[in-house]
Short mmCIF file of C-alpha atoms in Angstrom, two decimals:
data_model
loop_
_atom_site.label_atom_id
_atom_site.label_comp_id
_atom_site.label_asym_id
_atom_site.label_seq_id
_atom_site.Cartn_x
_atom_site.Cartn_y
_atom_site.Cartn_z
CA MET A 1 6.75 -42.63 17.73
CA PRO A 2 3.70 -40.76 16.42
CA SER A 3 3.67 -39.70 12.79
CA PRO A 4 4.08 -35.97 12.16
CA ALA A 5 0.87 -34.07 11.53
CA PRO A 6 0.08 -33.73 7.83
CA GLU A 7 0.62 -30.36 6.20
CA PRO A 8 -2.66 -28.43 5.80
CA LEU A 9 -3.99 -28.51 2.27
CA ALA A 10 -3.91 -25.25 0.33
CA PRO A 11 -7.32 -24.01 -0.81
CA ARG A 12 -8.15 -25.43 -4.22
CA PRO A 13 -8.21 -22.90 -7.06
CA LEU A 14 -11.68 -21.48 -7.60
CA THR A 15 -13.42 -20.15 -10.67
CA VAL A 16 -14.61 -16.69 -9.58
CA TRP A 17 -16.90 -14.30 -11.41
CA LEU A 18 -17.00 -10.65 -10.34
CA VAL A 19 -20.01 -8.69 -11.60
CA ASN A 20 -19.71 -4.90 -11.42
CA PRO A 21 -20.27 -2.41 -14.28
CA PHE A 22 -19.21 0.76 -12.43
CA ASP A 23 -15.56 0.55 -11.38
CA ASP A 24 -12.78 1.53 -13.77
CA ILE A 25 -11.33 -1.48 -15.59
CA PRO A 26 -7.63 -1.93 -16.48
CA GLY A 27 -6.60 0.72 -18.96
CA GLU A 28 -8.92 3.41 -17.54
CA GLY A 29 -6.72 4.73 -14.80
CA LEU A 30 -4.94 3.89 -11.58
CA PRO A 31 -5.02 2.94 -8.84
CA PRO A 32 -7.33 -0.07 -8.91
CA LEU A 33 -10.64 0.50 -7.17
CA ARG A 34 -12.66 -2.14 -5.31
CA TYR A 35 -13.19 -4.74 -8.02
CA TRP A 36 -9.84 -4.38 -9.72
CA THR A 37 -8.13 -4.79 -6.34
CA LEU A 38 -10.28 -7.81 -5.53
CA ALA A 39 -9.59 -9.40 -8.93
CA ARG A 40 -5.84 -8.91 -8.55
CA ILE A 41 -5.67 -10.54 -5.12
CA LEU A 42 -7.88 -13.47 -6.15
CA ALA A 43 -5.76 -14.03 -9.27
CA ALA A 44 -2.53 -13.79 -7.25
CA ARG A 45 -3.80 -16.67 -5.10
CA GLY A 46 -4.23 -18.87 -8.16
CA HIS A 47 -7.96 -18.47 -8.73
CA ASP A 48 -9.42 -18.19 -12.25
CA VAL A 49 -11.09 -14.76 -12.23
CA THR A 50 -13.46 -13.21 -14.75
CA TRP A 51 -14.75 -9.68 -14.20
CA TRP A 52 -18.03 -8.88 -15.99
CA SER A 53 -18.42 -5.15 -16.63
CA GLY A 54 -20.27 -2.88 -19.07
CA THR A 55 -19.27 -1.06 -22.24
CA TRP A 56 -20.42 2.28 -20.77
CA SER A 57 -18.04 3.91 -18.27
CA HIS A 58 -19.97 5.19 -15.26
CA ARG A 59 -17.21 7.64 -14.26
CA ARG A 60 -16.23 8.99 -17.68
CA LYS A 61 -19.70 8.76 -19.30
CA ALA A 62 -18.10 7.30 -22.43
CA VAL A 63 -17.92 4.02 -24.32
CA ARG A 64 -15.02 1.82 -23.30
CA MET A 65 -13.21 -1.24 -24.59
CA ALA A 66 -11.13 -3.76 -22.71
CA PRO A 67 -7.48 -3.44 -23.76
CA LEU A 68 -5.69 -6.46 -25.18
CA GLY A 69 -3.45 -8.44 -22.87
CA ILE A 70 -5.35 -8.01 -19.59
CA ARG A 71 -5.00 -11.70 -18.80
CA GLU A 72 -1.22 -11.56 -19.32
CA ASP A 73 -0.76 -8.26 -17.49
CA GLU A 74 -3.20 -8.71 -14.62
CA GLY A 75 -3.83 -12.45 -14.31
CA PHE A 76 -7.60 -12.16 -14.77
CA SER A 77 -10.05 -11.60 -17.62
CA VAL A 78 -12.51 -8.77 -18.28
CA ARG A 79 -15.66 -9.44 -20.31
CA LEU A 80 -17.71 -6.42 -21.36
CA VAL A 81 -21.49 -6.50 -21.68
CA ALA A 82 -23.03 -4.15 -24.25
CA THR A 83 -25.03 -1.47 -22.42
CA PRO A 84 -26.74 1.78 -23.52
CA PRO A 85 -25.35 5.17 -22.46
CA TYR A 86 -26.62 7.56 -19.82
CA ALA A 87 -25.53 11.12 -19.06
CA LYS A 88 -26.93 11.57 -15.54
CA ASP A 89 -26.41 9.29 -12.55
CA VAL A 90 -30.03 9.78 -11.52
CA SER A 91 -32.09 9.16 -14.64
CA LEU A 92 -34.39 6.72 -16.42
CA ALA A 93 -31.57 6.15 -18.92
CA ARG A 94 -29.40 4.78 -16.12
CA LEU A 95 -32.15 2.40 -15.01
CA ARG A 96 -32.44 1.19 -18.61
CA ASN A 97 -28.67 0.64 -18.64
CA HIS A 98 -29.01 -1.51 -15.50
CA ARG A 99 -31.81 -3.61 -17.00
CA GLU A 100 -29.86 -4.25 -20.18
CA PHE A 101 -26.73 -5.13 -18.25
CA GLY A 102 -28.49 -7.74 -16.12
CA LYS A 103 -30.36 -9.31 -19.03
CA THR A 104 -27.39 -9.43 -21.41
CA PHE A 105 -24.93 -10.58 -18.74
CA GLU A 106 -27.15 -13.54 -17.87
CA ARG A 107 -27.55 -14.52 -21.51
CA LEU A 108 -23.83 -14.27 -22.30
CA ALA A 109 -22.88 -16.16 -19.15
CA ASN A 110 -25.21 -19.06 -20.00
CA GLU A 111 -23.97 -19.19 -23.58
CA SER A 112 -20.29 -19.02 -22.57
CA VAL A 113 -20.57 -21.92 -20.14
CA ALA A 114 -22.75 -24.01 -22.46
CA SER A 115 -20.27 -23.58 -25.34
CA GLY A 116 -17.25 -24.36 -23.19
CA GLN A 117 -15.74 -20.87 -23.52
CA LEU A 118 -15.90 -20.41 -19.75
CA GLU A 119 -15.75 -22.78 -16.80
CA ARG A 120 -18.74 -22.97 -14.52
CA PRO A 121 -18.13 -20.55 -11.61
CA ASP A 122 -17.62 -21.74 -8.06
CA ILE A 123 -18.50 -18.32 -6.66
CA ILE A 124 -20.10 -15.18 -8.09
CA VAL A 125 -19.66 -11.80 -6.37
CA ALA A 126 -22.10 -9.19 -7.71
CA SER A 127 -22.37 -5.55 -6.67
CA LEU A 128 -25.62 -3.89 -5.57
CA PRO A 129 -26.33 -1.48 -7.25
CA PRO A 130 -27.37 -2.30 -9.86
CA LEU A 131 -30.16 -4.53 -8.61
CA GLU A 132 -30.35 -6.46 -11.87
CA ALA A 133 -26.74 -7.70 -11.67
CA PRO A 134 -27.01 -9.71 -8.43
CA GLU A 135 -30.48 -10.94 -9.44
CA ALA A 136 -28.99 -12.38 -12.63
CA ALA A 137 -25.99 -13.67 -10.66
CA LEU A 138 -28.29 -15.49 -8.21
CA ARG A 139 -30.20 -17.21 -11.02
CA LEU A 140 -26.92 -18.26 -12.63
CA ALA A 141 -25.54 -19.49 -9.31
CA ARG A 142 -28.58 -21.67 -8.68
CA ARG A 143 -28.46 -23.04 -12.21
CA MET A 144 -24.70 -23.75 -12.04
CA ASP A 145 -24.43 -24.86 -8.40
CA ALA A 146 -22.29 -21.87 -7.40
CA THR A 147 -22.05 -19.67 -4.31
CA CYS A 148 -23.59 -16.20 -4.73
CA VAL A 149 -22.35 -13.17 -2.76
CA VAL A 150 -24.11 -9.80 -2.92
CA ASP A 151 -21.76 -6.84 -2.38
CA LEU A 152 -23.54 -3.77 -0.97
CA MET A 153 -21.88 -0.71 -2.48
CA ASP A 154 -24.73 1.69 -1.70
CA VAL A 155 -28.23 1.74 -0.20
CA TRP A 156 -30.37 1.10 -3.25
CA PRO A 157 -33.06 2.23 -4.11
CA GLU A 158 -33.04 4.64 -1.14
CA THR A 159 -30.54 6.78 -3.07
CA PHE A 160 -33.30 7.52 -5.58
CA GLU A 161 -36.05 7.95 -2.99
CA ARG A 162 -34.53 11.15 -1.58
CA LEU A 163 -35.17 12.85 -4.94
CA VAL A 164 -38.96 12.41 -4.81
CA PRO A 165 -40.39 15.97 -4.65
CA GLY A 166 -42.77 17.42 -2.09
CA PRO A 167 -43.10 17.50 1.72
CA ALA A 168 -42.41 14.39 3.79
CA PHE A 169 -46.07 13.31 4.11
CA ILE A 170 -46.28 13.22 0.29
CA ARG A 171 -42.79 11.85 -0.43
CA LYS A 172 -43.27 8.74 1.67
CA PRO A 173 -46.32 7.31 -0.15
CA LEU A 174 -44.88 8.38 -3.52
CA ALA A 175 -41.60 6.62 -2.76
CA GLN A 176 -43.52 3.48 -1.76
CA LEU A 177 -45.45 3.65 -5.02
CA PHE A 178 -42.39 4.15 -7.20
CA PHE A 179 -39.82 2.05 -5.35
CA GLY A 180 -41.77 -0.50 -3.32
CA GLY A 181 -41.17 -3.15 -5.97
CA MET A 182 -37.42 -2.57 -5.85
CA HIS A 183 -37.44 -2.97 -2.06
CA ARG A 184 -39.26 -6.28 -2.35
CA ARG A 185 -36.84 -7.49 -5.00
CA ARG A 186 -33.88 -6.55 -2.81
CA ARG A 187 -35.34 -8.37 0.18
CA ALA A 188 -35.93 -11.52 -1.89
CA LEU A 189 -32.39 -11.31 -3.26
CA LEU A 190 -30.77 -10.99 0.17
CA ASP A 191 -32.90 -13.78 1.62
CA ALA A 192 -31.64 -16.10 -1.13
CA ALA A 193 -27.97 -15.02 -1.16
CA ASP A 194 -25.26 -17.26 0.30
CA GLY A 195 -23.41 -14.29 1.78
CA VAL A 196 -23.37 -10.50 1.80
CA SER A 197 -20.39 -8.16 1.83
CA ALA A 198 -20.65 -4.41 2.28
CA ALA A 199 -18.54 -1.32 1.70
CA THR A 200 -19.49 0.15 5.11
CA HIS A 201 -20.98 -1.00 8.39
CA THR A 202 -23.79 1.53 7.85
CA TYR A 203 -24.89 -0.13 4.60
CA ALA A 204 -24.79 -3.56 6.23
CA ALA A 205 -26.84 -2.43 9.23
CA GLN A 206 -29.39 -0.51 7.19
CA VAL A 207 -29.98 -3.13 4.51
CA LEU A 208 -29.46 -6.34 6.51
CA GLY A 209 -31.31 -5.33 9.66
CA ASP A 210 -34.12 -7.87 9.28
CA THR A 211 -32.30 -10.63 7.40
CA ALA A 212 -31.41 -13.97 8.99
CA ALA A 213 -28.81 -13.64 11.74
CA ASN A 214 -26.82 -16.58 10.37
CA LEU A 215 -26.37 -15.03 6.93
CA PRO A 216 -22.58 -14.79 6.41
CA ARG A 217 -21.50 -11.16 6.11
CA HIS A 218 -18.29 -9.17 5.81
CA VAL A 219 -17.45 -5.44 5.71
CA CYS A 220 -14.56 -4.09 3.64
CA TYR A 221 -14.19 -0.35 3.06
CA VAL A 222 -13.38 0.85 -0.45
CA GLY A 223 -10.08 1.95 1.06
CA ALA A 224 -6.89 3.35 -0.47
CA TYR A 225 -3.26 2.48 -1.13
CA LEU A 226 -1.23 4.26 1.56
CA GLN A 227 2.04 3.85 -0.35
CA GLU A 228 0.62 6.06 -3.13
CA PHE A 229 0.86 9.13 -0.93
CA PRO A 230 3.74 10.66 1.02
CA PRO A 231 3.20 10.58 4.79
CA PRO A 232 2.24 13.84 6.52
CA PRO A 233 4.93 15.87 8.30
CA ARG A 234 6.34 14.06 11.33
CA THR A 235 6.00 15.91 14.62
CA ILE A 236 7.22 15.85 18.19
CA ASP A 237 4.49 17.16 20.47
CA ALA A 238 2.81 18.58 17.37
CA VAL A 239 5.88 20.69 16.45
CA PRO A 240 7.44 20.03 13.02
CA LEU A 241 10.83 18.31 13.14
CA PRO A 242 13.75 20.47 12.03
CA ASP A 243 14.84 20.19 8.42
CA GLY A 244 18.43 19.63 7.32
CA SER A 245 19.37 23.28 7.74
CA GLY A 246 18.50 23.27 11.42
CA ALA A 247 15.53 25.59 10.96
CA ALA A 248 11.98 24.48 11.71
CA ALA A 249 10.20 23.19 8.61
CA ALA A 250 8.08 25.95 7.15
CA VAL A 251 4.33 25.53 7.42
CA PRO A 252 2.75 26.13 4.00
CA GLU A 253 0.97 29.47 3.63
CA PRO A 254 -1.79 29.88 2.76
CA LEU A 255 -3.64 26.81 4.03
CA GLN A 256 -4.14 24.35 1.15
CA CYS A 257 -7.54 22.61 1.14
CA VAL A 258 -8.88 20.17 -1.45
CA TYR A 259 -12.28 18.83 -2.42
CA ALA A 260 -12.10 15.82 -4.76
CA GLY A 261 -14.97 13.97 -6.38
CA SER A 262 -18.21 14.39 -8.24
CA LEU A 263 -19.50 17.92 -8.79
CA GLY A 264 -23.17 17.04 -8.55
CA SER A 265 -26.28 17.84 -6.56
CA GLY A 266 -25.41 15.42 -3.75
CA GLN A 267 -22.34 17.49 -2.86
CA ASP A 268 -22.38 20.56 -0.60
CA LEU A 269 -20.76 22.84 -3.18
CA ASP A 270 -22.90 25.93 -2.57
CA ALA A 271 -21.51 25.90 0.97
CA LEU A 272 -17.99 25.77 -0.48
CA VAL A 273 -18.59 28.91 -2.55
CA ALA A 274 -20.13 30.69 0.46
CA ALA A 275 -17.17 29.60 2.63
CA ALA A 276 -14.69 30.99 0.07
CA ARG A 277 -16.39 34.38 0.25
CA ALA A 278 -16.44 34.32 4.06
CA LEU A 279 -12.75 33.37 4.24
CA SER A 280 -11.84 36.24 1.91
CA ALA A 281 -13.92 38.70 3.91
CA ALA A 282 -12.17 37.60 7.09
CA GLY A 283 -8.70 37.79 5.51
CA THR A 284 -7.99 34.07 6.08
CA ARG A 285 -5.32 33.09 3.57
CA THR A 286 -6.46 29.84 1.98
CA VAL A 287 -6.55 28.05 -1.35
CA LEU A 288 -9.58 25.82 -1.98
CA HIS A 289 -8.75 23.29 -4.69
CA VAL A 290 -11.57 21.45 -6.50
CA ALA A 291 -10.68 18.30 -8.47
CA GLY A 292 -13.45 16.53 -10.35
CA THR A 293 -16.19 17.07 -12.86
CA GLY A 294 -19.96 17.07 -13.01
CA PRO A 295 -23.03 19.24 -13.65
CA LEU A 296 -21.98 21.93 -11.14
CA GLU A 297 -18.52 22.49 -12.62
CA PRO A 298 -19.63 25.56 -14.68
CA MET A 299 -21.11 27.16 -11.55
CA LEU A 300 -17.87 26.61 -9.67
CA ARG A 301 -15.74 28.03 -12.48
CA THR A 302 -17.91 31.14 -12.55
CA ALA A 303 -17.57 31.52 -8.78
CA ALA A 304 -13.79 31.00 -8.98
CA ALA A 305 -13.45 33.70 -11.63
CA ALA A 306 -15.35 36.16 -9.43
CA GLN A 307 -13.50 35.25 -6.22
CA ARG A 308 -11.29 38.00 -4.78
CA GLY A 309 -9.30 38.53 -1.62
CA ALA A 310 -7.38 36.24 0.72
CA CYS A 311 -9.11 33.02 -0.35
CA GLU A 312 -8.52 31.59 -3.81
CA LEU A 313 -10.84 29.03 -5.41
CA ARG A 314 -9.05 26.86 -7.99
CA ILE A 315 -11.01 24.49 -10.26
CA HIS A 316 -8.81 21.75 -11.72
CA GLY A 317 -11.40 19.60 -13.49
CA LEU A 318 -10.93 15.82 -13.73
CA LEU A 319 -7.23 15.16 -13.15
CA PRO A 320 -5.07 12.24 -14.30
CA ARG A 321 -4.26 10.02 -11.34
CA ALA A 322 -0.64 11.17 -11.01
CA ASP A 323 -1.74 14.83 -10.88
CA TYR A 324 -4.51 13.97 -8.41
CA VAL A 325 -2.04 12.23 -6.08
CA SER A 326 0.36 15.16 -6.40
CA LEU A 327 -2.41 17.63 -5.55
CA LEU A 328 -3.46 15.74 -2.42
CA GLY A 329 0.18 15.40 -1.41
CA SER A 330 0.59 19.18 -1.56
CA CYS A 331 -2.45 19.96 0.59
CA ASP A 332 -3.11 20.16 4.32
CA VAL A 333 -6.88 19.63 4.54
CA GLY A 334 -9.35 17.33 2.75
CA LEU A 335 -12.96 18.49 2.48
CA VAL A 336 -15.77 15.93 2.68
CA LEU A 337 -18.58 18.08 1.29
CA VAL A 338 -21.37 15.51 1.05
CA LYS A 339 -25.01 16.20 1.87
CA PRO A 340 -26.17 13.77 4.57
CA GLU A 341 -29.40 13.10 2.65
CA SER A 342 -27.28 11.51 -0.10
CA LEU A 343 -27.07 8.48 2.27
CA VAL A 344 -23.34 8.07 1.59
CA ALA A 345 -21.61 6.66 4.68
CA VAL A 346 -17.85 6.63 3.92
CA PRO A 347 -17.08 8.18 0.52
CA TYR A 348 -14.08 7.31 -1.64
CA LYS A 349 -12.60 10.77 -1.07
CA ALA A 350 -12.38 10.25 2.70
CA CYS A 351 -10.24 7.15 2.18
CA ASP A 352 -7.85 9.04 -0.12
CA TYR A 353 -7.67 12.04 2.23
CA ALA A 354 -6.76 9.77 5.13
CA ALA A 355 -4.14 7.93 3.08
CA ALA A 356 -2.61 11.31 2.16
CA GLY A 357 -2.61 12.36 5.81
CA LEU A 358 -4.93 15.32 5.34
CA ALA A 359 -6.90 16.76 8.24
CA ILE A 360 -10.52 15.97 7.31
CA VAL A 361 -13.28 18.58 7.44
CA ASN A 362 -16.44 16.48 7.35
CA SER A 363 -20.17 17.09 6.85
CA LEU A 364 -21.38 13.51 7.38
CA PRO A 365 -22.71 12.22 10.70
CA GLY A 366 -22.59 8.55 11.61
CA GLU A 367 -19.89 6.09 10.60
CA LEU A 368 -17.35 8.47 9.08
CA ALA A 369 -17.73 10.97 11.92
CA GLY A 370 -17.13 8.13 14.38
CA LEU A 371 -13.96 7.02 12.61
CA ILE A 372 -12.64 10.60 12.48
CA ASP A 373 -13.35 11.12 16.18
CA GLU A 374 -11.81 7.78 17.15
CA HIS A 375 -8.51 8.60 15.45
CA ALA A 376 -8.53 12.40 16.05
CA ALA A 377 -8.37 12.87 12.29
CA GLY A 378 -10.42 15.99 11.64
CA VAL A 379 -13.29 18.30 12.52
CA ALA A 380 -16.96 18.58 11.61
CA TYR A 381 -19.03 21.34 10.04
CA THR A 382 -22.76 21.70 9.47
CA ALA A 383 -23.80 20.71 5.96
CA GLY A 384 -25.41 23.54 3.99
CA ASP A 385 -23.83 26.21 6.18
CA GLY A 386 -21.01 28.04 4.43
CA GLY A 387 -20.24 29.96 7.60
CA SER A 388 -19.78 26.74 9.56
CA LEU A 389 -17.42 25.42 6.86
CA ALA A 390 -15.44 28.68 6.88
CA ARG A 391 -15.09 28.54 10.67
CA ALA A 392 -13.79 24.95 10.54
CA ILE A 393 -11.19 25.89 7.92
CA THR A 394 -10.21 29.04 9.81
CA ALA A 395 -9.64 27.05 13.00
CA LEU A 396 -7.10 24.87 11.17
CA ALA A 397 -5.48 27.81 9.39
CA THR A 398 -4.88 29.64 12.67
CA ASP A 399 -3.85 26.63 14.81
CA ARG A 400 -1.12 24.75 12.96
CA ARG A 401 -0.27 22.58 15.97
CA THR A 402 -3.79 21.16 15.92
CA LEU A 403 -3.60 20.83 12.14
CA LEU A 404 -0.45 18.69 12.37
CA THR A 405 -1.96 16.54 15.11
CA LEU A 406 -5.08 15.91 13.02
CA ARG A 407 -2.99 15.08 9.94
CA ALA A 408 -1.11 12.41 11.91
CA GLY A 409 -4.43 11.05 13.20
CA SER A 410 -5.81 10.92 9.67
CA ARG A 411 -2.92 8.76 8.52
CA ARG A 412 -3.50 6.46 11.53
CA LEU A 413 -7.13 6.16 10.47
CA ALA A 414 -6.04 5.10 6.99
CA ALA A 415 -3.66 2.48 8.38
CA ALA A 416 -6.29 1.11 10.76
CA ALA A 417 -9.36 0.97 8.50
CA PHE A 418 -8.63 1.81 4.86
CA ASP A 419 -5.35 0.09 3.95
CA ARG A 420 -6.15 -2.07 0.93
CA GLU A 421 -2.97 -4.10 1.41
CA ARG A 422 -4.55 -5.43 4.59
CA THR A 423 -8.32 -5.22 4.16
CA TYR A 424 -8.70 -6.84 0.73
CA PRO A 425 -6.69 -9.97 1.53
CA ALA A 426 -9.04 -10.38 4.52
CA PHE A 427 -11.99 -9.96 2.12
CA VAL A 428 -10.58 -12.74 -0.09
CA ASP A 429 -10.00 -14.94 2.98
CA TRP A 430 -13.71 -14.63 3.74
CA LEU A 431 -14.73 -15.42 0.16
CA GLU A 432 -12.51 -18.53 0.11
CA THR A 433 -14.03 -19.74 3.37
CA LEU A 434 -17.55 -19.02 2.15
CA SER A 435 -16.96 -20.99 -1.05
CA GLY A 436 -16.00 -24.05 0.96
#
């Protein structure tokens, strides 16, 4: 009688370093973003995880410290690298911050392993941007016989190139002069990496177009936690189900719309102000909520104070997570007001809107537009055109059947593409396979 087949061996525990200075660390707010989620899942599988971050918070623009007890509470460690501050996302001070992070991270990592404070890593996952972090990670990986994965969180340095002044025939040679070296460094980094992950298919296609076809690669959206948000109203043939009293559930009036995120130059906020005026002039009863902070917040508060008529513009500032979730849960429509030239493909806010089951009004062509169309999750407007934005909102305010259908489609989109409970375990599966 043949012997039974042996049980498959469980993957051996790995020593994993995550290198990302941008995401919120434990103690800075919930829910976990990309790297906190990744660290949790890796730790839950028994791997020894260290997350290298910086002392300067990218989101809050403030110094931060790692709270005591992270290892006990979360199962992984956070090590902070001293970095200088910066006030603007696009600035020389930010580039200096990146340089210092890469240099100091590499020095501390070498010292920690040499002194026995840390185990040599089996795999290092480093985000790009900043460019200096994965460059340092690659040098450490070669020195310590580790696997190095570059995680594409943005197209870098193209994000800076769009800000070069002048007409196109002048911008192109100037961009080559200023950023050509960064392009060459990125190409050398990707050619030497053992694998590349990306936050969108667009980033992977744009950055990896001419890299070796056999380079291991994986796409995992930033995503969202669906259980954080209540599901949208259930419908039968796009008609709300009756409530307990036997009457049809009331549709909220006026239409509640929300924009969440950075209030900076890459966002189409002038169009939002113009749309608010157009909605008031047309008598379309709406509330446009704005949650976030940034350089354009004073302009928006001034516009909100002057707004009159049927459309109200409410500026909430940067909300605690519980208030943010409550706001999205009370709205009908999520506004993706991102200028296409920002080169963002699928912003964080779109993932949260979908998880909350909000009909998405979107300015971005390409990947996000395709996902929205595939799942019947929203409508498009023309970036920079306040009238176009007002017409998109008006169409949803006046056709509540379509609104409910789009809200259901938005939640389906979240379940199919953005559910962190599904996508991040698959990301970790890939990393475990890549590490051997």
